[in-house]
Amino acid sequence: MRFHSIVRQLSLKGTPGSRYVKPLTGVKEYLVQKCFAFVQGYEKVLETKFPSAFKIYQVFSVGTKTLYTDIKEYIRISSSLSAGKSVRDLQRKELEVYFQVPKDLVKVAPILLLAALPFANYVILPVIYLFPRKCLSSQFWTLQQKVDFAVVYQKKKLHFYRPVFRNLQARVQTIEDPDLRDKCQNIFYKFNLCRMHGLSALPGKQWRLWKHAGFIREMDLAILREGWKSMSHHDLRQACFLRGLSPVGLSSEEMITWLSQWIYVAQNCESQSLSLLLHCPIFLSYNYSSNWVLIH
């Protein structure tokens, strides 16, 4: 009886709820509230006390989400095309995503797979943070990094402008056999043309160049359909970089003027003459001041 009396008294004096699943009170409540506040502000703690770790976390988290979104968009576009949708019905941004995502996946997929291995992220994350241009795709870059890295790539491509322009005639002319000379001229020329456009120079160069030119032409026609108002300053910059012009220091109006010249060629260029479009970086930007300053 005494036991039941004690239990009854405790149940009357106890806090609301079950005697076995009690609401937090006192010290426990204080500790849990503090813990909740810490978890809630975890990103702020990282940012304040461990800025390097927070930057790595933020870059990887935001970049992965953006890449995931782009891959979903890529799959959606692919499904639309498979269902019979015309390429000419795609918007400029859709074409840009469809053009870029395969390249991004080839670059970043091995890094993401390695980072998913147990304990590997302790090594991989600092490395990719230190070398984002080599290890990550554009989804993981800041706006400033996108410009800086695009300039680096543009400098590399510019080194192949002159060889394409000269067509390596001086070197090829030393070969006595006419047939062999013609073959070598063709090989050297396509190699430099691929590198000028930032493409791989492995076997399959002609197909790669043809596909690249055709894809850019479709983006040109999309710009023509949608107009310049649909493009931000950043979009204009990316369009110039892709077509072989450094837009650093150029205003939006200057970029539009240059792109208009390119698009004029593209809209008057038939599929069988895409080689003309591949040489537009030479014709339109070889001596352009913003390109010139990068290599001189």
Tab-separated table of C-alpha atoms in Angstrom:
chain	number	residue	atom	x	y	z
A	1	MET	CA	0.000	0.000	0.000
A	2	ARG	CA	2.817	2.350	0.851
A	3	PHE	CA	4.367	1.789	-2.604
A	4	HIS	CA	1.124	2.603	-4.428
A	5	SER	CA	0.690	5.675	-2.254
A	6	ILE	CA	4.137	6.982	-3.198
A	7	VAL	CA	3.503	6.337	-6.890
A	8	ARG	CA	0.171	8.147	-6.657
A	9	GLN	CA	1.797	11.147	-4.982
A	10	LEU	CA	4.534	11.282	-7.617
A	11	SER	CA	1.979	11.121	-10.394
A	12	LEU	CA	0.093	14.024	-8.887
A	13	LYS	CA	3.205	16.122	-8.307
A	14	GLY	CA	4.912	15.138	-11.540
A	15	THR	CA	5.117	17.216	-14.682
A	16	PRO	CA	2.410	16.737	-17.315
A	17	GLY	CA	2.715	13.627	-19.430
A	18	SER	CA	3.707	10.063	-18.822
A	19	ARG	CA	5.773	9.173	-15.810
A	20	TYR	CA	8.082	7.228	-18.090
A	21	VAL	CA	8.370	9.646	-21.057
A	22	LYS	CA	8.805	12.946	-19.368
A	23	PRO	CA	9.189	16.385	-20.882
A	24	LEU	CA	12.608	17.917	-20.444
A	25	THR	CA	13.157	20.014	-17.381
A	26	GLY	CA	15.983	21.585	-15.487
A	27	VAL	CA	19.548	20.791	-16.503
A	28	LYS	CA	18.529	18.400	-19.286
A	29	GLU	CA	16.340	21.039	-20.866
A	30	TYR	CA	19.164	23.571	-20.679
A	31	LEU	CA	21.681	21.190	-22.262
A	32	VAL	CA	19.349	20.147	-25.062
A	33	GLN	CA	18.472	23.766	-25.829
A	34	LYS	CA	22.171	24.597	-26.040
A	35	CYS	CA	22.805	21.596	-28.261
A	36	PHE	CA	19.920	22.576	-30.536
A	37	ALA	CA	21.238	26.116	-30.809
A	38	PHE	CA	24.686	24.768	-31.693
A	39	VAL	CA	23.357	22.459	-34.409
A	40	GLN	CA	21.120	25.214	-35.720
A	41	GLY	CA	24.083	27.542	-35.998
A	42	TYR	CA	26.609	24.892	-37.046
A	43	GLU	CA	27.370	26.580	-40.349
A	44	LYS	CA	27.950	29.854	-38.517
A	45	VAL	CA	30.314	28.124	-36.075
A	46	LEU	CA	32.277	26.615	-38.960
A	47	GLU	CA	32.377	29.939	-40.743
A	48	THR	CA	33.618	31.787	-37.648
A	49	LYS	CA	36.023	29.335	-36.024
A	50	PHE	CA	37.005	27.101	-38.948
A	51	PRO	CA	36.723	29.288	-42.060
A	52	SER	CA	38.750	26.954	-44.276
A	53	ALA	CA	36.662	23.909	-43.358
A	54	PHE	CA	33.460	25.884	-43.854
A	55	LYS	CA	34.531	27.028	-47.312
A	56	ILE	CA	35.307	23.459	-48.334
A	57	TYR	CA	31.954	22.278	-47.004
A	58	GLN	CA	30.065	25.121	-48.674
A	59	VAL	CA	31.788	24.734	-52.039
A	60	PHE	CA	31.180	21.004	-52.142
A	61	SER	CA	27.603	21.198	-50.843
A	62	VAL	CA	26.423	23.961	-53.184
A	63	GLY	CA	28.340	22.565	-56.150
A	64	THR	CA	26.921	19.076	-55.738
A	65	LYS	CA	23.363	20.423	-55.584
A	66	THR	CA	23.925	22.536	-58.704
A	67	LEU	CA	25.490	19.631	-60.573
A	68	TYR	CA	22.572	17.406	-59.566
A	69	THR	CA	20.136	20.005	-60.928
A	70	ASP	CA	22.067	20.269	-64.196
A	71	ILE	CA	22.145	16.487	-64.617
A	72	LYS	CA	18.379	16.327	-64.080
A	73	GLU	CA	17.959	19.037	-66.696
A	74	TYR	CA	20.288	17.189	-69.062
A	75	ILE	CA	18.241	13.988	-68.706
A	76	ARG	CA	15.002	15.912	-69.216
A	77	ILE	CA	16.323	17.520	-72.403
A	78	SER	CA	17.564	14.159	-73.653
A	79	SER	CA	14.139	12.624	-73.024
A	80	SER	CA	12.468	15.493	-74.874
A	81	LEU	CA	14.715	14.994	-77.868
A	82	SER	CA	14.086	11.242	-77.798
A	83	ALA	CA	10.353	11.958	-77.786
A	84	GLY	CA	10.724	13.914	-81.018
A	85	LYS	CA	11.286	17.481	-79.848
A	86	SER	CA	13.292	19.511	-82.356
A	87	VAL	CA	16.680	20.932	-81.414
A	88	ARG	CA	15.445	24.264	-82.739
A	89	ASP	CA	12.723	24.251	-80.082
A	90	LEU	CA	15.274	24.176	-77.272
A	91	GLN	CA	16.126	27.393	-75.465
A	92	ARG	CA	19.658	28.750	-75.365
A	93	LYS	CA	20.163	27.762	-71.726
A	94	GLU	CA	18.930	24.240	-72.441
A	95	LEU	CA	21.448	23.927	-75.257
A	96	GLU	CA	24.218	25.240	-73.022
A	97	VAL	CA	23.373	22.668	-70.340
A	98	TYR	CA	23.199	19.880	-72.905
A	99	PHE	CA	26.544	20.975	-74.312
A	100	GLN	CA	28.379	21.319	-71.004
A	101	VAL	CA	27.080	18.595	-68.655
A	102	PRO	CA	28.822	15.638	-70.377
A	103	LYS	CA	32.142	17.484	-70.110
A	104	ASP	CA	31.468	18.283	-66.458
A	105	LEU	CA	30.640	14.669	-65.633
A	106	VAL	CA	33.816	13.357	-67.226
A	107	LYS	CA	35.798	15.807	-65.124
A	108	VAL	CA	34.088	15.623	-61.748
A	109	ALA	CA	32.630	12.093	-61.531
A	110	PRO	CA	35.931	10.424	-60.486
A	111	ILE	CA	36.411	13.030	-57.747
A	112	LEU	CA	32.892	12.531	-56.385
A	113	LEU	CA	33.320	8.756	-56.379
A	114	LEU	CA	36.621	8.990	-54.512
A	115	ALA	CA	35.164	11.456	-52.007
A	116	ALA	CA	32.379	8.978	-51.217
A	117	LEU	CA	34.845	6.318	-50.042
A	118	PRO	CA	35.302	5.905	-46.264
A	119	PHE	CA	37.766	8.444	-44.860
A	120	ALA	CA	38.783	9.514	-48.390
A	121	ASN	CA	37.015	12.844	-48.008
A	122	TYR	CA	39.611	13.921	-45.449
A	123	VAL	CA	42.161	13.865	-48.263
A	124	ILE	CA	40.005	14.627	-51.304
A	125	LEU	CA	38.169	17.699	-49.993
A	126	PRO	CA	41.294	19.727	-49.131
A	127	VAL	CA	42.857	18.775	-52.478
A	128	ILE	CA	39.865	19.875	-54.540
A	129	TYR	CA	39.624	23.062	-52.514
A	130	LEU	CA	43.254	23.868	-53.311
A	131	PHE	CA	42.958	22.885	-56.997
A	132	PRO	CA	39.347	23.622	-58.012
A	133	ARG	CA	40.154	24.318	-61.669
A	134	LYS	CA	41.722	20.915	-62.213
A	135	CYS	CA	39.474	18.843	-59.956
A	136	LEU	CA	36.019	20.415	-60.195
A	137	SER	CA	33.533	21.574	-62.791
A	138	SER	CA	32.036	25.047	-63.098
A	139	GLN	CA	29.129	24.194	-60.760
A	140	PHE	CA	31.597	24.297	-57.870
A	141	TRP	CA	33.217	27.614	-58.830
A	142	THR	CA	32.390	31.129	-57.730
A	143	LEU	CA	31.548	33.739	-60.357
A	144	GLN	CA	35.044	35.189	-60.039
A	145	GLN	CA	36.633	31.764	-60.379
A	146	LYS	CA	34.596	31.128	-63.518
A	147	VAL	CA	36.062	34.254	-65.089
A	148	ASP	CA	39.603	33.587	-63.848
A	149	PHE	CA	39.617	29.976	-65.019
A	150	ALA	CA	38.059	30.903	-68.361
A	151	VAL	CA	40.929	33.345	-68.894
A	152	VAL	CA	43.419	30.562	-68.145
A	153	TYR	CA	41.743	28.280	-70.691
A	154	GLN	CA	41.574	31.114	-73.206
A	155	LYS	CA	45.308	31.728	-72.881
A	156	LYS	CA	45.955	28.071	-73.598
A	157	LYS	CA	43.713	28.136	-76.652
A	158	LEU	CA	45.294	31.320	-77.978
A	159	HIS	CA	48.635	29.592	-78.293
A	160	PHE	CA	47.128	27.448	-81.045
A	161	TYR	CA	45.738	30.348	-83.074
A	162	ARG	CA	48.956	31.053	-84.890
A	163	PRO	CA	49.679	27.399	-85.758
A	164	VAL	CA	46.198	27.135	-87.220
A	165	PHE	CA	46.659	30.417	-89.035
A	166	ARG	CA	49.998	29.368	-90.455
A	167	ASN	CA	48.751	25.838	-91.026
A	168	LEU	CA	52.212	24.562	-90.186
A	169	GLN	CA	53.233	25.098	-93.782
A	170	ALA	CA	56.878	25.709	-93.005
A	171	ARG	CA	57.302	22.377	-91.222
A	172	VAL	CA	55.211	20.373	-93.672
A	173	GLN	CA	57.040	21.678	-96.729
A	174	THR	CA	60.207	19.888	-95.602
A	175	ILE	CA	58.586	16.511	-96.379
A	176	GLU	CA	59.590	15.437	-99.876
A	177	ASP	CA	56.848	12.885	-100.574
A	178	PRO	CA	53.810	14.914	-101.796
A	179	ASP	CA	51.236	12.373	-100.557
A	180	LEU	CA	52.861	12.074	-97.144
A	181	ARG	CA	53.176	15.855	-96.958
A	182	ASP	CA	49.457	16.297	-97.593
A	183	LYS	CA	48.580	13.698	-94.947
A	184	CYS	CA	50.877	15.282	-92.357
A	185	GLN	CA	49.513	18.714	-93.132
A	186	ASN	CA	46.005	17.459	-92.492
A	187	ILE	CA	47.001	15.736	-89.210
A	188	PHE	CA	48.942	18.710	-87.831
A	189	TYR	CA	46.210	21.101	-88.866
A	190	LYS	CA	43.384	19.186	-87.181
A	191	PHE	CA	45.453	18.736	-84.032
A	192	ASN	CA	45.929	22.477	-83.646
A	193	LEU	CA	42.352	23.232	-84.616
A	194	CYS	CA	41.122	20.888	-81.871
A	195	ARG	CA	43.405	22.449	-79.284
A	196	MET	CA	42.356	25.926	-80.386
A	197	HIS	CA	38.780	25.024	-79.465
A	198	GLY	CA	39.769	23.280	-76.243
A	199	LEU	CA	38.967	19.832	-77.641
A	200	SER	CA	40.831	16.571	-77.252
A	201	ALA	CA	43.294	15.813	-80.045
A	202	LEU	CA	42.897	12.042	-79.702
A	203	PRO	CA	41.680	10.010	-82.709
A	204	GLY	CA	38.264	11.134	-83.907
A	205	LYS	CA	39.296	14.758	-84.343
A	206	GLN	CA	37.191	15.403	-87.443
A	207	TRP	CA	33.989	14.102	-85.845
A	208	ARG	CA	34.746	16.027	-82.644
A	209	LEU	CA	35.297	19.276	-84.538
A	210	TRP	CA	32.150	18.805	-86.615
A	211	LYS	CA	30.033	18.123	-83.524
A	212	HIS	CA	31.518	21.096	-81.667
A	213	ALA	CA	30.852	23.496	-84.539
A	214	GLY	CA	27.321	22.206	-85.041
A	215	PHE	CA	26.487	22.544	-81.356
A	216	ILE	CA	27.763	26.111	-81.209
A	217	ARG	CA	25.789	26.972	-84.333
A	218	GLU	CA	22.595	25.720	-82.697
A	219	MET	CA	23.329	27.918	-79.673
A	220	ASP	CA	23.941	30.844	-82.024
A	221	LEU	CA	20.561	30.318	-83.656
A	222	ALA	CA	18.923	30.083	-80.218
A	223	ILE	CA	20.438	33.456	-79.285
A	224	LEU	CA	19.065	34.838	-82.533
A	225	ARG	CA	15.580	33.536	-81.696
A	226	GLU	CA	15.531	34.765	-78.094
A	227	GLY	CA	17.366	38.069	-78.502
A	228	TRP	CA	20.058	39.728	-76.414
A	229	LYS	CA	17.702	40.718	-73.604
A	230	SER	CA	17.596	37.109	-72.427
A	231	MET	CA	21.347	37.171	-71.739
A	232	SER	CA	22.961	38.568	-68.607
A	233	HIS	CA	26.448	40.072	-68.546
A	234	HIS	CA	27.738	36.729	-67.279
A	235	ASP	CA	25.973	34.876	-70.118
A	236	LEU	CA	27.589	37.189	-72.664
A	237	ARG	CA	30.999	36.555	-71.137
A	238	GLN	CA	30.565	32.799	-71.265
A	239	ALA	CA	29.390	33.005	-74.877
A	240	CYS	CA	32.501	34.974	-75.853
A	241	PHE	CA	34.871	32.604	-74.067
A	242	LEU	CA	33.262	29.606	-75.758
A	243	ARG	CA	33.712	31.200	-79.181
A	244	GLY	CA	37.342	32.169	-78.686
A	245	LEU	CA	37.246	35.773	-77.476
A	246	SER	CA	38.402	36.963	-74.071
A	247	PRO	CA	35.676	39.346	-72.828
A	248	VAL	CA	37.778	40.678	-69.943
A	249	GLY	CA	37.484	44.448	-69.894
A	250	LEU	CA	34.696	44.524	-72.490
A	251	SER	CA	31.306	46.093	-71.902
A	252	SER	CA	28.068	44.269	-72.658
A	253	GLU	CA	27.638	46.392	-75.783
A	254	GLU	CA	31.105	45.458	-77.053
A	255	MET	CA	30.459	41.776	-76.445
A	256	ILE	CA	27.106	41.966	-78.235
A	257	THR	CA	28.757	43.697	-81.200
A	258	TRP	CA	31.359	40.951	-81.503
A	259	LEU	CA	28.863	38.134	-80.972
A	260	SER	CA	26.572	39.685	-83.590
A	261	GLN	CA	29.357	39.326	-86.153
A	262	TRP	CA	29.843	35.703	-85.174
A	263	ILE	CA	26.119	34.949	-85.313
A	264	TYR	CA	25.847	36.615	-88.722
A	265	VAL	CA	28.342	34.046	-89.994
A	266	ALA	CA	26.565	31.215	-88.163
A	267	GLN	CA	23.126	31.975	-89.577
A	268	ASN	CA	24.534	32.105	-93.104
A	269	CYS	CA	26.638	28.989	-92.639
A	270	GLU	CA	25.228	25.685	-93.867
A	271	SER	CA	25.918	22.318	-92.257
A	272	GLN	CA	28.359	21.347	-94.987
A	273	SER	CA	30.441	24.476	-94.392
A	274	LEU	CA	30.838	24.334	-90.613
A	275	SER	CA	34.584	24.576	-91.117
A	276	LEU	CA	34.025	28.294	-91.648
A	277	LEU	CA	32.600	28.580	-88.139
A	278	LEU	CA	35.554	26.666	-86.707
A	279	HIS	CA	37.867	29.307	-88.177
A	280	CYS	CA	35.876	32.302	-86.948
A	281	PRO	CA	38.120	32.698	-83.866
A	282	ILE	CA	40.931	33.422	-86.339
A	283	PHE	CA	38.896	35.710	-88.582
A	284	LEU	CA	37.115	37.636	-85.810
A	285	SER	CA	39.379	37.599	-82.765
A	286	TYR	CA	42.962	36.766	-83.747
A	287	ASN	CA	44.093	40.379	-83.324
A	288	TYR	CA	41.326	41.507	-80.984
A	289	SER	CA	42.788	43.637	-78.190
A	290	SER	CA	41.342	41.596	-75.297
A	291	ASN	CA	42.918	38.446	-76.748
A	292	TRP	CA	46.148	40.156	-77.688
A	293	VAL	CA	46.928	41.298	-74.145
A	294	LEU	CA	46.709	37.735	-72.826
A	295	ILE	CA	49.681	36.495	-74.816
A	296	HIS	CA	51.753	39.641	-75.384
